[in-house]
mmCIF file of C-alpha atoms in Angstrom:
data_model
loop_
_atom_site.group_PDB
_atom_site.id
_atom_site.type_symbol
_atom_site.label_atom_id
_atom_site.label_comp_id
_atom_site.label_asym_id
_atom_site.label_seq_id
_atom_site.Cartn_x
_atom_site.Cartn_y
_atom_site.Cartn_z
ATOM 1 C CA MET A 203 -123.166 9.185 -42.430
ATOM 2 C CA THR A 204 -124.142 12.538 -41.939
ATOM 3 C CA ASP A 205 -121.009 13.427 -40.295
ATOM 4 C CA MET A 206 -119.215 11.842 -43.377
ATOM 5 C CA ARG A 207 -121.401 14.163 -45.426
ATOM 6 C CA GLU A 208 -119.637 17.216 -43.749
ATOM 7 C CA ARG A 209 -115.973 15.670 -44.665
ATOM 8 C CA LEU A 210 -116.760 14.777 -48.339
ATOM 9 C CA ILE A 211 -116.391 17.530 -50.962
ATOM 10 C CA VAL A 212 -117.462 16.810 -54.484
ATOM 11 C CA GLY A 213 -115.709 18.854 -57.104
ATOM 12 C CA LEU A 214 -118.152 20.272 -59.923
ATOM 13 C CA ASP A 215 -115.151 19.958 -62.188
ATOM 14 C CA VAL A 216 -117.406 20.590 -65.393
ATOM 15 C CA PRO A 217 -117.689 22.887 -68.060
ATOM 16 C CA THR A 218 -121.488 24.666 -67.538
ATOM 17 C CA VAL A 219 -123.755 25.504 -64.909
ATOM 18 C CA ARG A 220 -126.171 23.040 -66.386
ATOM 19 C CA GLU A 221 -124.080 20.153 -65.965
ATOM 20 C CA ALA A 222 -123.371 21.164 -62.392
ATOM 21 C CA GLU A 223 -127.030 21.448 -61.253
ATOM 22 C CA ALA A 224 -127.558 17.905 -63.039
ATOM 23 C CA VAL A 225 -124.868 16.887 -60.923
ATOM 24 C CA VAL A 226 -126.465 18.250 -57.461
ATOM 25 C CA ARG A 227 -129.683 17.040 -58.563
ATOM 26 C CA LYS A 228 -128.297 13.470 -58.931
ATOM 27 C CA LEU A 229 -126.588 13.529 -55.626
ATOM 28 C CA ASP A 230 -129.580 15.021 -53.710
ATOM 29 C CA ASP A 231 -129.099 14.656 -50.076
ATOM 30 C CA ASP A 232 -126.351 12.305 -50.301
ATOM 31 C CA VAL A 233 -123.740 15.127 -50.872
ATOM 32 C CA ILE A 234 -123.891 18.724 -49.175
ATOM 33 C CA PHE A 235 -120.597 19.747 -49.712
ATOM 34 C CA TYR A 236 -119.218 21.267 -53.155
ATOM 35 C CA LYS A 237 -116.274 22.385 -54.573
ATOM 36 C CA VAL A 238 -116.415 25.221 -57.358
ATOM 37 C CA GLY A 239 -113.147 25.790 -58.883
ATOM 38 C CA TYR A 240 -111.853 27.562 -62.225
ATOM 39 C CA GLN A 241 -113.614 25.805 -64.871
ATOM 40 C CA LEU A 242 -117.031 26.169 -63.691
ATOM 41 C CA ALA A 243 -116.186 29.605 -62.258
ATOM 42 C CA PHE A 244 -115.511 31.282 -65.443
ATOM 43 C CA ALA A 245 -118.906 29.749 -66.989
ATOM 44 C CA GLY A 246 -121.172 31.079 -64.306
ATOM 45 C CA GLY A 247 -120.233 29.487 -61.504
ATOM 46 C CA LEU A 248 -119.856 32.158 -58.994
ATOM 47 C CA ASP A 249 -123.429 33.148 -58.914
ATOM 48 C CA PHE A 250 -124.239 29.137 -59.020
ATOM 49 C CA ALA A 251 -121.869 29.107 -55.965
ATOM 50 C CA ARG A 252 -123.900 31.689 -54.127
ATOM 51 C CA GLU A 253 -127.114 29.818 -55.055
ATOM 52 C CA LEU A 254 -125.470 26.681 -53.694
ATOM 53 C CA ALA A 255 -124.904 28.523 -50.335
ATOM 54 C CA LYS A 256 -128.118 29.923 -50.162
ATOM 55 C CA SER A 257 -129.592 26.637 -50.481
ATOM 56 C CA GLY A 258 -128.085 25.525 -47.271
ATOM 57 C CA ARG A 259 -125.329 23.528 -49.169
ATOM 58 C CA LYS A 260 -121.778 24.051 -48.056
ATOM 59 C CA VAL A 261 -119.167 25.511 -51.018
ATOM 60 C CA PHE A 262 -115.377 25.279 -51.466
ATOM 61 C CA LEU A 263 -114.263 28.081 -53.560
ATOM 62 C CA ASP A 264 -111.011 27.045 -54.998
ATOM 63 C CA MET A 265 -109.855 30.154 -56.585
ATOM 64 C CA LYS A 266 -106.253 29.892 -55.148
ATOM 65 C CA LEU A 267 -105.701 33.276 -54.814
ATOM 66 C CA LEU A 268 -102.308 34.947 -54.960
ATOM 67 C CA ASP A 269 -101.627 38.689 -55.457
ATOM 68 C CA ILE A 270 -100.498 41.865 -53.523
ATOM 69 C CA ASP A 271 -101.818 42.117 -50.151
ATOM 70 C CA ASN A 272 -104.648 44.832 -50.814
ATOM 71 C CA THR A 273 -105.840 42.636 -53.870
ATOM 72 C CA VAL A 274 -106.040 39.655 -51.923
ATOM 73 C CA ALA A 275 -107.741 41.275 -49.065
ATOM 74 C CA SER A 276 -110.435 42.755 -51.059
ATOM 75 C CA ALA A 277 -111.214 39.440 -52.717
ATOM 76 C CA VAL A 278 -111.504 37.862 -49.526
ATOM 77 C CA GLU A 279 -113.966 40.690 -48.319
ATOM 78 C CA ASN A 280 -116.344 40.048 -51.193
ATOM 79 C CA ILE A 281 -115.999 36.230 -50.887
ATOM 80 C CA VAL A 282 -116.986 36.475 -47.093
ATOM 81 C CA LYS A 283 -120.215 38.033 -48.247
ATOM 82 C CA MET A 284 -120.816 35.395 -50.874
ATOM 83 C CA GLY A 285 -121.799 33.041 -47.819
ATOM 84 C CA MET A 286 -118.499 30.268 -48.936
ATOM 85 C CA THR A 287 -117.374 27.717 -46.497
ATOM 86 C CA MET A 288 -113.688 27.441 -47.649
ATOM 87 C CA LEU A 289 -111.566 29.427 -50.118
ATOM 88 C CA THR A 290 -107.986 28.595 -51.222
ATOM 89 C CA LEU A 291 -105.028 30.721 -51.598
ATOM 90 C CA HIS A 292 -101.476 30.088 -52.347
ATOM 91 C CA ALA A 293 -99.685 29.467 -49.265
ATOM 92 C CA TYR A 294 -97.507 32.583 -49.339
ATOM 93 C CA PRO A 295 -96.818 34.023 -46.060
ATOM 94 C CA LYS A 296 -97.925 37.809 -47.213
ATOM 95 C CA ALA A 297 -100.976 36.579 -49.064
ATOM 96 C CA MET A 298 -102.412 34.534 -46.063
ATOM 97 C CA LYS A 299 -101.773 37.262 -43.320
ATOM 98 C CA ALA A 300 -103.882 39.529 -45.688
ATOM 99 C CA ALA A 301 -106.585 36.870 -46.097
ATOM 100 C CA VAL A 302 -106.732 36.196 -42.641
ATOM 101 C CA ALA A 303 -107.039 39.904 -41.628
ATOM 102 C CA ALA A 304 -110.042 40.326 -44.109
ATOM 103 C CA ALA A 305 -111.729 37.531 -43.070
ATOM 104 C CA ALA A 306 -111.534 37.919 -39.313
ATOM 105 C CA GLY A 307 -114.822 37.709 -37.297
ATOM 106 C CA SER A 308 -116.512 35.607 -40.440
ATOM 107 C CA ASP A 309 -116.817 31.867 -40.785
ATOM 108 C CA LEU A 310 -114.879 31.428 -43.835
ATOM 109 C CA CYS A 311 -112.102 28.624 -43.500
ATOM 110 C CA LEU A 312 -109.034 29.867 -45.454
ATOM 111 C CA LEU A 313 -106.901 27.183 -46.993
ATOM 112 C CA GLY A 314 -103.446 27.394 -47.705
ATOM 113 C CA VAL A 315 -102.465 25.414 -51.090
ATOM 114 C CA THR A 316 -98.986 23.686 -50.361
ATOM 115 C CA VAL A 317 -98.136 21.833 -53.446
ATOM 116 C CA LEU A 318 -100.622 20.602 -56.060
ATOM 117 C CA THR A 319 -101.326 17.039 -56.375
ATOM 118 C CA SER A 320 -100.342 16.700 -59.976
ATOM 119 C CA MET A 321 -96.838 17.915 -59.006
ATOM 120 C CA ASP A 322 -93.832 15.493 -58.607
ATOM 121 C CA GLU A 323 -90.234 16.107 -57.565
ATOM 122 C CA GLN A 324 -89.331 16.538 -61.200
ATOM 123 C CA ASP A 325 -92.035 19.304 -61.588
ATOM 124 C CA MET A 326 -90.742 21.143 -58.664
ATOM 125 C CA MET A 327 -87.445 21.077 -60.152
ATOM 126 C CA ASP A 328 -88.671 22.330 -63.542
ATOM 127 C CA ALA A 329 -90.515 25.214 -61.724
ATOM 128 C CA GLY A 330 -87.135 26.214 -60.101
ATOM 129 C CA TYR A 331 -88.194 25.263 -56.380
ATOM 130 C CA GLU A 332 -84.966 24.060 -54.252
ATOM 131 C CA TYR A 333 -87.454 21.753 -52.315
ATOM 132 C CA ASP A 334 -88.960 18.123 -52.957
ATOM 133 C CA PRO A 335 -92.917 18.621 -52.672
ATOM 134 C CA HIS A 336 -92.669 16.845 -49.263
ATOM 135 C CA THR A 337 -90.343 19.520 -47.866
ATOM 136 C CA LEU A 338 -92.242 22.351 -49.386
ATOM 137 C CA VAL A 339 -95.619 21.102 -48.017
ATOM 138 C CA LEU A 340 -94.273 21.069 -44.404
ATOM 139 C CA ARG A 341 -92.910 24.366 -44.837
ATOM 140 C CA ARG A 342 -95.776 26.005 -46.000
ATOM 141 C CA ALA A 343 -97.857 24.203 -43.492
ATOM 142 C CA GLU A 344 -96.120 25.754 -40.828
ATOM 143 C CA GLN A 345 -96.200 29.071 -42.356
ATOM 144 C CA ALA A 346 -100.112 28.511 -42.609
ATOM 145 C CA ARG A 347 -100.283 27.783 -38.752
ATOM 146 C CA ILE A 348 -98.425 30.738 -37.903
ATOM 147 C CA ALA A 349 -100.338 33.074 -40.032
ATOM 148 C CA GLY A 350 -103.619 31.875 -38.613
ATOM 149 C CA MET A 351 -105.322 30.090 -41.552
ATOM 150 C CA GLY A 352 -108.159 27.592 -41.096
ATOM 151 C CA GLY A 353 -106.317 24.888 -42.898
ATOM 152 C CA ILE A 354 -104.172 23.858 -45.612
ATOM 153 C CA VAL A 355 -104.870 21.771 -48.630
ATOM 154 C CA CYS A 356 -102.228 18.805 -49.373
ATOM 155 C CA SER A 357 -101.835 15.622 -50.890
ATOM 156 C CA ALA A 358 -102.821 12.775 -48.724
ATOM 157 C CA GLU A 359 -99.557 11.201 -48.697
ATOM 158 C CA GLU A 360 -98.510 14.164 -46.741
ATOM 159 C CA ALA A 361 -101.407 14.441 -44.351
ATOM 160 C CA SER A 362 -100.158 12.455 -41.424
ATOM 161 C CA ALA A 363 -96.770 14.784 -41.228
ATOM 162 C CA VAL A 364 -98.884 17.981 -41.981
ATOM 163 C CA ARG A 365 -101.583 16.889 -39.118
ATOM 164 C CA ARG A 366 -98.593 16.590 -36.624
ATOM 165 C CA ILE A 367 -97.302 20.192 -37.618
ATOM 166 C CA VAL A 368 -100.790 22.052 -37.487
ATOM 167 C CA GLY A 369 -102.169 20.352 -34.675
ATOM 168 C CA PRO A 370 -105.905 18.711 -34.167
ATOM 169 C CA ASP A 371 -107.993 21.815 -35.042
ATOM 170 C CA MET A 372 -106.719 23.181 -38.776
ATOM 171 C CA ALA A 373 -108.548 21.498 -41.487
ATOM 172 C CA VAL A 374 -106.476 19.305 -43.454
ATOM 173 C CA VAL A 375 -108.013 19.227 -47.221
ATOM 174 C CA THR A 376 -106.992 16.224 -49.435
ATOM 175 C CA PRO A 377 -107.715 16.342 -53.414
ATOM 176 C CA GLY A 378 -106.534 13.490 -55.220
ATOM 177 C CA ILE A 379 -108.696 10.981 -53.515
ATOM 178 C CA ARG A 380 -109.280 7.563 -55.728
ATOM 179 C CA PRO A 381 -111.100 4.631 -54.430
ATOM 180 C CA ALA A 382 -109.283 1.532 -55.146
ATOM 181 C CA GLY A 383 -108.850 0.713 -58.643
ATOM 182 C CA ALA A 384 -110.009 4.054 -60.160
ATOM 183 C CA ASP A 385 -107.854 5.915 -62.946
ATOM 184 C CA LYS A 386 -105.548 8.298 -61.453
ATOM 185 C CA GLY A 387 -106.211 10.702 -64.398
ATOM 186 C CA ASP A 388 -103.547 13.487 -63.841
ATOM 187 C CA GLN A 389 -102.949 13.253 -60.694
ATOM 188 C CA LYS A 390 -99.736 11.934 -59.023
ATOM 189 C CA ARG A 391 -100.062 11.725 -55.459
ATOM 190 C CA VAL A 392 -103.256 9.763 -54.814
ATOM 191 C CA MET A 393 -104.984 7.716 -51.957
ATOM 192 C CA THR A 394 -107.977 6.297 -50.957
ATOM 193 C CA PRO A 395 -110.507 7.548 -49.151
ATOM 194 C CA ALA A 396 -110.282 5.349 -45.895
ATOM 195 C CA ASP A 397 -106.334 5.713 -45.924
ATOM 196 C CA ALA A 398 -106.755 9.571 -46.286
ATOM 197 C CA LEU A 399 -108.904 9.862 -43.264
ATOM 198 C CA ARG A 400 -106.364 7.407 -41.302
ATOM 199 C CA ALA A 401 -103.523 9.549 -42.504
ATOM 200 C CA GLY A 402 -104.917 12.590 -40.922
ATOM 201 C CA ALA A 403 -107.403 14.250 -43.404
ATOM 202 C CA SER A 404 -110.194 16.089 -42.480
ATOM 203 C CA HIS A 405 -111.960 16.668 -45.561
ATOM 204 C CA LEU A 406 -111.681 14.687 -49.005
ATOM 205 C CA VAL A 407 -111.925 16.278 -52.400
ATOM 206 C CA VAL A 408 -113.456 13.706 -54.694
ATOM 207 C CA ALA A 409 -114.385 14.913 -58.415
ATOM 208 C CA ARG A 410 -114.164 12.550 -61.304
ATOM 209 C CA PRO A 411 -114.941 9.270 -59.389
ATOM 210 C CA ILE A 412 -118.158 10.731 -58.562
ATOM 211 C CA VAL A 413 -119.162 13.181 -61.184
ATOM 212 C CA LYS A 414 -118.107 11.018 -64.357
ATOM 213 C CA ALA A 415 -119.668 7.685 -62.783
ATOM 214 C CA ASP A 416 -122.636 6.057 -64.590
ATOM 215 C CA ASP A 417 -124.340 6.698 -61.052
ATOM 216 C CA PRO A 418 -122.860 9.318 -59.400
ATOM 217 C CA ARG A 419 -125.300 8.865 -56.297
ATOM 218 C CA ALA A 420 -124.073 5.269 -55.842
ATOM 219 C CA ALA A 421 -120.443 6.299 -56.260
ATOM 220 C CA ALA A 422 -120.634 9.191 -53.690
ATOM 221 C CA ARG A 423 -122.564 6.561 -51.188
ATOM 222 C CA ALA A 424 -119.959 3.917 -51.411
ATOM 223 C CA ILE A 425 -117.415 6.506 -50.744
ATOM 224 C CA LEU A 426 -119.175 7.766 -47.887
ATOM 225 C CA ALA A 427 -119.494 4.146 -46.566
ATOM 226 C CA GLU A 428 -115.899 3.604 -46.716
ATOM 227 C CA MET A 429 -115.246 6.808 -44.934
ATOM 228 C CA ALA A 430 -117.765 5.736 -42.234
ATOM 229 C CA THR A 431 -115.472 2.855 -41.521
ATOM 230 C CA VAL A 432 -112.744 4.829 -40.261
ATOM 231 C CA LYS A 433 -113.013 5.354 -36.492
#
């Protein structure tokens, strides 16, 4: 179970630090890895992320950086100092190369975001992309590997194909994880925890099914137990 705790990332998708603190208290030692994204970051969540890291927990900072090379590099240098475990940026080749250079020598795992799990083929067309989601995910996975990134973020539906491209060592982090019978919410490409691991995911991001559960600790334990069935 301890090994699975290294692979389950609970998304603190709540509006205030106080609520995030309450979630962490409820989950206690059953969860050691948390995601801090935009919603919490802009409500004092960056300082909270630092405190989580200082307490010995792992933090996945989901900022999806994308800017000119120098700006990306400067941001990554400061994030390294925060003690974060993982950081996302959009998987554009120049941004990834700048981030990798800035993080060199640190323990920060850089993750390239391929295609958001809330997007389907129609969404891609509406955004002006000539690729369907699956094709673009694989293209960006290859670019992330070439850039020297620590891993990528993709839907669990693409995890198997992505794993073949990036090999055994890169992280494959999959959001959009939903236990059987759970509400999909705004996610369109989802998978159960066990199936995601079997498909090649190294880490699973789970937010609402745990954070919004009547008993978050029991929900987390159930997911960890399901993950532990995968050999």
